[in-house]
Coordinates of N, CA and C and ligand atoms in Angstrom, one line a residue:
M1 N 86.2 -82.2 115.9 CA 85.2 -81.3 116.5 C 85.2 -81.6 118.0
Y2 N 85.2 -80.5 118.8 CA 85.2 -80.7 120.3 C 83.8 -80.6 120.8
Q3 N 83.5 -81.3 121.8 CA 82.1 -81.4 122.2 C 81.7 -80.3 123.2
T4 N 82.6 -79.8 123.9 CA 82.3 -78.8 125.0 C 83.3 -77.6 124.8
W5 N 82.9 -76.5 125.5 CA 83.7 -75.3 125.5 C 85.0 -75.6 126.2
E6 N 84.9 -76.3 127.3 CA 86.1 -76.7 128.1 C 87.1 -77.4 127.3
K7 N 86.6 -78.4 126.5 CA 87.6 -79.2 125.7 C 88.2 -78.3 124.6
L8 N 87.3 -77.5 124.0 CA 87.8 -76.6 123.0 C 88.9 -75.6 123.6
E9 N 88.6 -75.0 124.7 CA 89.6 -74.1 125.3 C 90.9 -74.8 125.6
E10 N 90.8 -75.9 126.1 CA 92.0 -76.7 126.5 C 92.9 -77.0 125.2
A11 N 92.2 -77.4 124.2 CA 92.9 -77.7 122.9 C 93.5 -76.5 122.3
C12 N 92.8 -75.4 122.4 CA 93.3 -74.1 121.8 C 94.6 -73.7 122.6
K13 N 94.5 -73.7 123.9 CA 95.6 -73.2 124.7 C 96.9 -74.0 124.6
N14 N 96.7 -75.3 124.2 CA 97.9 -76.2 124.1 C 98.2 -76.4 122.6
C15 N 97.6 -75.7 121.7 CA 97.7 -76.0 120.3 C 99.1 -75.7 119.8
T16 N 99.7 -76.6 119.0 CA 101.0 -76.4 118.3 C 100.8 -76.8 116.9
K17 N 99.6 -76.7 116.3 CA 99.4 -77.3 115.0 C 100.0 -76.4 113.9
C18 N 100.3 -75.2 114.2 CA 101.0 -74.4 113.1 C 102.0 -73.5 113.8
K19 N 102.8 -72.8 112.9 CA 103.9 -72.0 113.5 C 103.6 -70.8 114.3
L20 N 102.3 -70.4 114.2 CA 101.9 -69.2 114.9 C 101.9 -69.4 116.4
C21 N 102.0 -70.6 116.8 CA 102.1 -70.9 118.3 C 103.4 -70.4 118.9
K22 N 104.4 -70.3 118.0 CA 105.8 -70.1 118.5 C 105.9 -68.7 119.2
A23 N 105.3 -67.7 118.7 CA 105.6 -66.4 119.2 C 104.4 -65.8 120.0
R24 N 103.3 -66.6 120.1 CA 102.1 -66.1 120.8 C 102.3 -65.8 122.3
K25 N 101.7 -64.8 122.8 CA 101.6 -64.6 124.2 C 100.4 -65.2 124.8
N26 N 99.3 -65.1 124.0 CA 98.0 -65.7 124.4 C 97.3 -66.2 123.2
V27 N 96.6 -67.3 123.4 CA 95.7 -67.8 122.3 C 94.4 -67.0 122.5
V28 N 93.9 -66.4 121.4 CA 92.8 -65.5 121.4 C 91.6 -66.3 120.9
I29 N 90.8 -66.9 121.8 CA 89.8 -67.9 121.4 C 88.5 -67.2 120.9
G30 N 88.0 -66.3 121.7 CA 86.8 -65.6 121.3 C 86.2 -64.9 122.5
T31 N 85.2 -64.1 122.3 CA 84.6 -63.4 123.4 C 83.1 -63.1 123.2
G32 N 82.3 -63.1 124.2 CA 80.9 -62.7 124.1 C 80.0 -63.7 124.5
N33 N 78.8 -63.6 124.0 CA 77.6 -64.5 124.4 C 77.7 -65.8 123.6
R34 N 77.8 -66.9 124.4 CA 77.9 -68.2 123.7 C 76.5 -68.7 123.2
N35 N 75.5 -67.9 123.5 CA 74.2 -68.2 122.9 C 73.8 -67.1 121.9
A36 N 74.8 -66.4 121.3 CA 74.5 -65.3 120.5 C 73.7 -65.7 119.2
K37 N 72.9 -64.7 118.8 CA 72.2 -64.9 117.5 C 73.1 -64.5 116.4
I38 N 74.0 -63.5 116.7 CA 74.9 -63.0 115.7 C 76.4 -63.2 116.2
M39 N 77.2 -63.8 115.2 CA 78.6 -64.0 115.5 C 79.4 -63.2 114.5
F40 N 80.5 -62.6 114.9 CA 81.4 -61.9 114.1 C 82.7 -62.7 113.9
I41 N 83.2 -62.8 112.7 CA 84.5 -63.4 112.5 C 85.4 -62.5 111.8
G42 N 86.6 -62.2 112.5 CA 87.6 -61.4 111.9 C 88.7 -62.3 111.4
E43 N 89.9 -61.7 111.3 CA 91.0 -62.3 110.6 C 91.9 -63.1 111.6
G44 N 92.5 -62.3 112.5 CA 93.4 -62.9 113.5 C 93.8 -61.8 114.5
P45 N 94.3 -62.2 115.6 CA 94.7 -61.3 116.7 C 95.9 -60.3 116.2
G46 N 95.8 -59.1 116.7 CA 96.9 -58.2 116.5 C 97.7 -58.1 117.8
A47 N 98.6 -57.1 117.9 CA 99.4 -57.0 119.1 C 98.6 -56.9 120.4
D48 N 97.6 -56.0 120.4 CA 96.9 -55.8 121.6 C 96.1 -57.1 122.0
E49 N 95.5 -57.7 121.0 CA 94.7 -58.9 121.3 C 95.7 -60.0 121.8
D50 N 96.9 -60.1 121.3 CA 97.8 -61.1 121.7 C 98.2 -60.9 123.2
I51 N 98.3 -59.7 123.6 CA 98.7 -59.4 125.0 C 97.5 -59.7 125.9
Q52 N 96.3 -59.2 125.5 CA 95.1 -59.4 126.4 C 94.4 -60.7 126.2
G53 N 94.6 -61.4 125.1 CA 93.9 -62.7 124.9 C 92.4 -62.5 124.6
I54 N 92.0 -61.3 124.1 CA 90.6 -61.0 123.7 C 90.6 -60.4 122.3
P55 N 89.7 -60.8 121.5 CA 89.6 -60.3 120.1 C 89.2 -58.8 120.1
F56 N 89.7 -58.1 119.1 CA 89.2 -56.8 118.8 C 89.2 -55.8 120.0
V57 N 90.3 -55.7 120.7 CA 90.5 -54.7 121.8 C 91.4 -53.6 121.4
G58 N 92.1 -53.7 120.2 CA 93.0 -52.7 119.8 C 92.3 -51.6 119.0
K59 N 93.0 -50.9 118.2 CA 92.4 -49.7 117.4 C 91.2 -50.1 116.6
A60 N 91.4 -51.2 115.8 CA 90.3 -51.6 115.0 C 89.1 -52.0 115.8
G61 N 89.3 -52.7 116.9 CA 88.3 -53.1 117.8 C 87.5 -51.9 118.4
K62 N 88.3 -50.9 118.8 CA 87.7 -49.6 119.3 C 86.7 -49.0 118.3
L63 N 87.2 -49.0 117.1 CA 86.3 -48.5 116.0 C 85.1 -49.3 115.8
M64 N 85.2 -50.6 115.9 CA 84.1 -51.5 115.8 C 83.1 -51.3 117.0
D65 N 83.7 -51.1 118.2 CA 82.8 -50.8 119.3 C 82.0 -49.5 119.1
Q66 N 82.6 -48.5 118.5 CA 81.9 -47.2 118.2 C 80.8 -47.5 117.2
A67 N 81.1 -48.3 116.2 CA 80.0 -48.6 115.2 C 78.9 -49.4 115.9
F68 N 79.3 -50.3 116.8 CA 78.3 -51.1 117.6 C 77.4 -50.1 118.3
Q69 N 78.0 -49.2 119.0 CA 77.2 -48.2 119.8 C 76.3 -47.4 118.9
G70 N 76.8 -46.9 117.8 CA 76.1 -46.1 116.8 C 74.9 -46.8 116.2
T71 N 75.0 -48.2 116.1 CA 74.0 -48.9 115.4 C 73.1 -49.7 116.3
G72 N 73.4 -49.7 117.6 CA 72.6 -50.4 118.6 C 72.9 -51.8 118.8
I73 N 74.1 -52.3 118.3 CA 74.6 -53.6 118.6 C 75.3 -53.6 120.0
K74 N 75.0 -54.6 120.8 CA 75.7 -54.7 122.1 C 76.7 -55.8 122.0
R75 N 78.0 -55.3 122.3 CA 79.1 -56.3 122.2 C 78.9 -57.5 123.1
E76 N 78.2 -57.3 124.2 CA 78.1 -58.4 125.1 C 77.0 -59.4 124.7
E77 N 76.2 -59.0 123.7 CA 75.1 -59.9 123.2 C 75.6 -60.7 122.0
V78 N 76.7 -60.3 121.3 CA 77.2 -61.0 120.1 C 78.4 -61.9 120.5
Y79 N 78.9 -62.7 119.6 CA 80.1 -63.5 119.9 C 81.1 -63.0 118.8
I80 N 82.3 -62.8 119.3 CA 83.4 -62.4 118.3 C 84.6 -63.4 118.3
A81 N 84.9 -63.8 117.1 CA 86.1 -64.7 117.0 C 86.9 -64.4 115.8
N82 N 87.9 -65.1 115.5 CA 88.8 -64.9 114.4 C 89.0 -66.2 113.6
I83 N 89.5 -66.0 112.4 CA 89.9 -67.2 111.6 C 91.0 -67.9 112.2
V84 N 92.1 -67.2 112.6 CA 93.2 -67.8 113.4 C 93.2 -67.3 114.8
K85 N 93.6 -68.1 115.7 CA 93.5 -67.8 117.2 C 94.9 -67.3 117.7
C86 N 95.9 -67.3 116.9 CA 97.2 -66.8 117.4 C 97.7 -65.7 116.4
R87 N 98.4 -64.8 116.9 CA 98.8 -63.6 116.1 C 99.8 -63.9 115.0
P88 N 99.4 -63.6 113.8 CA 100.4 -63.7 112.7 C 101.4 -62.6 112.8
P89 N 102.7 -62.9 112.7 CA 103.8 -61.9 112.9 C 103.6 -60.6 112.0
N90 N 103.8 -59.5 112.6 CA 103.7 -58.2 111.9 C 102.3 -58.0 111.3
N91 N 101.3 -58.6 111.8 CA 99.9 -58.5 111.4 C 99.7 -58.9 109.9
R92 N 100.6 -59.8 109.4 CA 100.4 -60.3 108.0 C 99.1 -61.1 108.0
N93 N 98.6 -61.3 106.8 CA 97.4 -62.2 106.7 C 97.8 -63.6 107.1
P94 N 96.9 -64.4 107.7 CA 97.2 -65.8 108.0 C 97.3 -66.5 106.7
E95 N 98.3 -67.5 106.7 CA 98.5 -68.3 105.5 C 97.4 -69.4 105.5
D96 N 97.2 -69.9 104.3 CA 96.1 -71.0 104.2 C 96.3 -72.1 105.1
E97 N 97.6 -72.5 105.2 CA 97.9 -73.7 106.1 C 97.5 -73.3 107.6
E98 N 97.8 -72.1 108.0 CA 97.5 -71.7 109.4 C 96.0 -71.6 109.6
A99 N 95.3 -71.0 108.6 CA 93.8 -71.0 108.7 C 93.2 -72.4 108.7
D100 N 93.8 -73.2 107.9 CA 93.2 -74.6 107.9 C 93.5 -75.4 109.2
S101 N 94.6 -75.2 109.8 CA 94.9 -75.9 111.0 C 94.0 -75.4 112.2
C102 N 93.6 -74.1 112.0 CA 92.7 -73.5 113.1 C 91.2 -73.8 112.9
R103 N 90.9 -74.3 111.7 CA 89.5 -74.3 111.3 C 88.6 -75.1 112.2
E104 N 89.2 -76.2 112.7 CA 88.4 -77.1 113.6 C 87.9 -76.3 114.8
F105 N 88.8 -75.4 115.3 CA 88.4 -74.6 116.5 C 87.2 -73.7 116.1
L106 N 87.3 -73.0 115.0 CA 86.2 -72.1 114.6 C 85.0 -72.9 114.3
N107 N 85.1 -74.0 113.6 CA 83.9 -74.8 113.3 C 83.2 -75.3 114.6
T108 N 84.0 -75.6 115.6 CA 83.4 -76.0 116.9 C 82.7 -74.8 117.5
Q109 N 83.3 -73.7 117.5 CA 82.6 -72.5 118.0 C 81.3 -72.2 117.3
I110 N 81.3 -72.3 116.0 CA 80.1 -72.1 115.3 C 79.0 -73.1 115.7
K111 N 79.4 -74.4 115.8 CA 78.5 -75.5 116.1 C 78.0 -75.2 117.6
L112 N 78.8 -74.9 118.5 CA 78.4 -74.7 119.9 C 77.4 -73.5 120.0
I113 N 77.8 -72.4 119.3 CA 77.0 -71.2 119.4 C 75.7 -71.3 118.6
N114 N 75.8 -72.0 117.4 CA 74.7 -72.1 116.5 C 74.0 -70.8 116.2
P115 N 74.8 -69.8 115.7 CA 74.2 -68.5 115.4 C 73.3 -68.5 114.2
E116 N 72.4 -67.5 114.2 CA 71.5 -67.3 113.0 C 72.3 -66.6 111.9
I117 N 73.1 -65.7 112.3 CA 73.9 -64.8 111.4 C 75.3 -64.8 111.7
I118 N 76.2 -64.9 110.7 CA 77.6 -64.7 110.9 C 78.1 -63.5 110.0
V119 N 78.7 -62.5 110.7 CA 79.2 -61.4 110.0 C 80.7 -61.6 109.7
L120 N 81.0 -61.6 108.4 CA 82.4 -61.9 108.0 C 83.1 -60.5 107.8
L121 N 84.1 -60.3 108.7 CA 84.8 -59.0 108.7 C 86.0 -59.1 107.8
G122 N 85.9 -58.6 106.6 CA 87.0 -58.5 105.7 C 87.2 -59.7 104.8
S123 N 88.2 -59.6 103.9 CA 88.4 -60.5 102.9 C 88.9 -61.9 103.4
V124 N 89.7 -61.9 104.4 CA 90.3 -63.2 104.9 C 89.2 -64.0 105.4
A125 N 88.3 -63.4 106.2 CA 87.1 -64.2 106.8 C 86.2 -64.6 105.6
L126 N 85.9 -63.7 104.7 CA 85.1 -64.0 103.6 C 85.6 -65.2 102.8
K127 N 86.8 -65.2 102.4 CA 87.4 -66.2 101.5 C 87.5 -67.5 102.2
N128 N 87.9 -67.5 103.5 CA 88.0 -68.7 104.2 C 86.7 -69.4 104.5
I129 N 85.6 -68.6 104.7 CA 84.3 -69.2 105.1 C 83.5 -69.5 103.8
L130 N 83.4 -68.5 102.9 CA 82.5 -68.7 101.8 C 83.2 -69.2 100.5
G131 N 84.5 -68.9 100.4 CA 85.2 -69.4 99.3 C 86.1 -68.4 98.7
K132 N 87.2 -68.9 98.1 CA 88.2 -68.0 97.5 C 87.7 -67.1 96.3
E133 N 86.6 -67.6 95.7 CA 86.1 -66.8 94.6 C 85.3 -65.5 95.0
Y134 N 85.1 -65.3 96.2 CA 84.4 -64.1 96.7 C 85.3 -63.0 96.9
G135 N 84.9 -61.8 96.5 CA 85.7 -60.6 96.8 C 84.9 -59.7 97.7
I136 N 85.6 -59.0 98.6 CA 84.9 -58.2 99.6 C 84.1 -57.0 99.1
T137 N 84.7 -56.4 98.1 CA 84.1 -55.2 97.5 C 82.7 -55.5 96.9
A138 N 82.7 -56.6 96.2 CA 81.4 -57.0 95.5 C 80.5 -57.7 96.5
S139 N 81.0 -58.3 97.5 CA 80.1 -59.2 98.4 C 79.6 -58.4 99.5
R140 N 80.3 -57.4 100.0 CA 79.9 -56.7 101.2 C 78.4 -56.1 101.2
G141 N 77.7 -56.3 102.3 CA 76.4 -55.8 102.3 C 75.3 -56.7 101.7
N142 N 75.8 -57.8 101.1 CA 74.9 -58.8 100.6 C 74.8 -60.0 101.5
W143 N 73.6 -60.6 101.5 CA 73.3 -61.8 102.3 C 73.6 -63.0 101.5
F144 N 74.2 -64.0 102.2 CA 74.5 -65.3 101.6 C 74.0 -66.3 102.6
E145 N 73.6 -67.5 102.1 CA 73.1 -68.5 103.0 C 73.9 -69.8 102.7
K146 N 74.3 -70.5 103.8 CA 75.0 -71.8 103.6 C 74.7 -72.6 104.8
E147 N 74.3 -73.8 104.6 CA 74.0 -74.8 105.7 C 73.2 -74.2 106.8
G148 N 72.1 -73.4 106.4 CA 71.2 -72.9 107.4 C 71.7 -71.7 108.2
I149 N 72.8 -71.1 107.8 CA 73.3 -69.9 108.5 C 73.4 -68.8 107.5
K150 N 72.9 -67.6 107.9 CA 73.0 -66.4 107.0 C 74.3 -65.7 107.2
Y151 N 75.0 -65.3 106.1 CA 76.3 -64.7 106.2 C 76.2 -63.3 105.6
L152 N 76.8 -62.3 106.4 CA 76.8 -61.0 105.9 C 78.3 -60.5 105.9
P153 N 78.9 -60.5 104.7 CA 80.3 -59.9 104.6 C 80.3 -58.4 104.7
T154 N 81.2 -57.9 105.4 CA 81.4 -56.4 105.4 C 82.9 -56.1 105.5
F155 N 83.3 -54.8 105.5 CA 84.7 -54.5 105.5 C 85.3 -54.9 106.9
H156 N 86.5 -55.1 106.9 CA 87.2 -55.3 108.2 C 87.4 -53.9 108.8
P157 N 87.2 -53.8 110.1 CA 87.3 -52.4 110.7 C 88.7 -51.8 110.5
A158 N 89.7 -52.6 110.4 CA 91.0 -52.0 110.1 C 91.1 -51.3 108.8
A159 N 90.2 -51.8 107.8 CA 90.2 -51.1 106.5 C 89.6 -49.7 106.6
L160 N 88.7 -49.5 107.6 CA 88.1 -48.2 107.8 C 89.2 -47.2 108.4
L161 N 90.1 -47.8 109.1 CA 91.2 -46.9 109.7 C 92.1 -46.4 108.5
R162 N 92.2 -47.2 107.5 CA 93.0 -46.8 106.3 C 92.3 -46.0 105.4
D163 N 91.0 -46.2 105.3 CA 90.1 -45.4 104.3 C 88.8 -45.1 104.9
E164 N 88.7 -43.9 105.4 CA 87.5 -43.4 106.2 C 86.2 -43.5 105.4
S165 N 86.4 -43.4 104.0 CA 85.2 -43.4 103.2 C 84.4 -44.7 103.3
K166 N 85.1 -45.8 103.8 CA 84.4 -47.1 103.9 C 83.5 -47.1 105.1
K167 N 83.6 -46.1 106.0 CA 82.8 -46.2 107.2 C 81.3 -46.2 107.0
I168 N 80.9 -45.4 106.0 CA 79.4 -45.3 105.7 C 78.9 -46.7 105.4
D169 N 79.6 -47.4 104.5 CA 79.1 -48.8 104.1 C 79.1 -49.7 105.3
F170 N 80.2 -49.6 106.1 CA 80.3 -50.5 107.3 C 79.1 -50.3 108.2
W171 N 78.8 -49.0 108.5 CA 77.6 -48.6 109.3 C 76.3 -49.2 108.7
K172 N 76.2 -49.0 107.4 CA 75.0 -49.5 106.7 C 74.8 -51.0 106.8
D173 N 76.0 -51.7 106.7 CA 75.9 -53.1 106.8 C 75.5 -53.6 108.2
L174 N 76.1 -52.9 109.2 CA 75.7 -53.3 110.6 C 74.2 -53.0 110.9
K175 N 73.7 -52.0 110.3 CA 72.3 -51.6 110.4 C 71.4 -52.8 109.9
K176 N 71.9 -53.5 109.0 CA 71.1 -54.7 108.5 C 70.9 -55.8 109.5
L177 N 71.6 -55.7 110.6 CA 71.6 -56.7 111.6 C 70.5 -56.4 112.7
I178 N 70.0 -55.2 112.7 CA 69.1 -54.7 113.7 C 67.7 -54.9 113.3
Ligands
URA1 N1 91.8 -57.8 113.7 C1 91.2 -59.0 113.6 O1 90.9 -59.5 112.6 N2 90.9 -59.6 114.8 C2 91.2 -59.1 116.0 O2 90.9 -59.7 117.0 C3 91.9 -57.8 116.0 C4 92.2 -57.2 114.9

């Protein structure tokens, strides 16, 4: 565990704990309010995020921004991070080993931010944080509590790009945060 944001950032930028470091352009640590009440956790950076070093700036991120605007969530008030901080090649899911080696960074972020609520975006975030036995379809929209933090799983915004019918549930889930 790192004690400060500075130490965390330095460790992330120099990290070679897994093979994702080899092809990365940028380590995508996280963005937003470090005192946020609500934290969002996605899966891992895509091509746009790898280039810009900021999470959720590509197509899925733009859709999430629209949903934020529609439901009254302000991107600058929340904190957004991912399970892994470096881009998995061809946007494949992060492997367990990669997620595990990155976990200390995410745990540090959660500890430093101390959010009331964590929104788990999609199956990878859900399974890594709450456990492999959880499925996104059954869990989304339901509240869970673990170690004093409330968790709300919902669809990953990229899933809405593939299946528009999921948008209504995503909107409904975000509304629970307001
Ligand atoms: N998908 C994610 O899970 N995270 C990002 O930062 C971008 C796309």
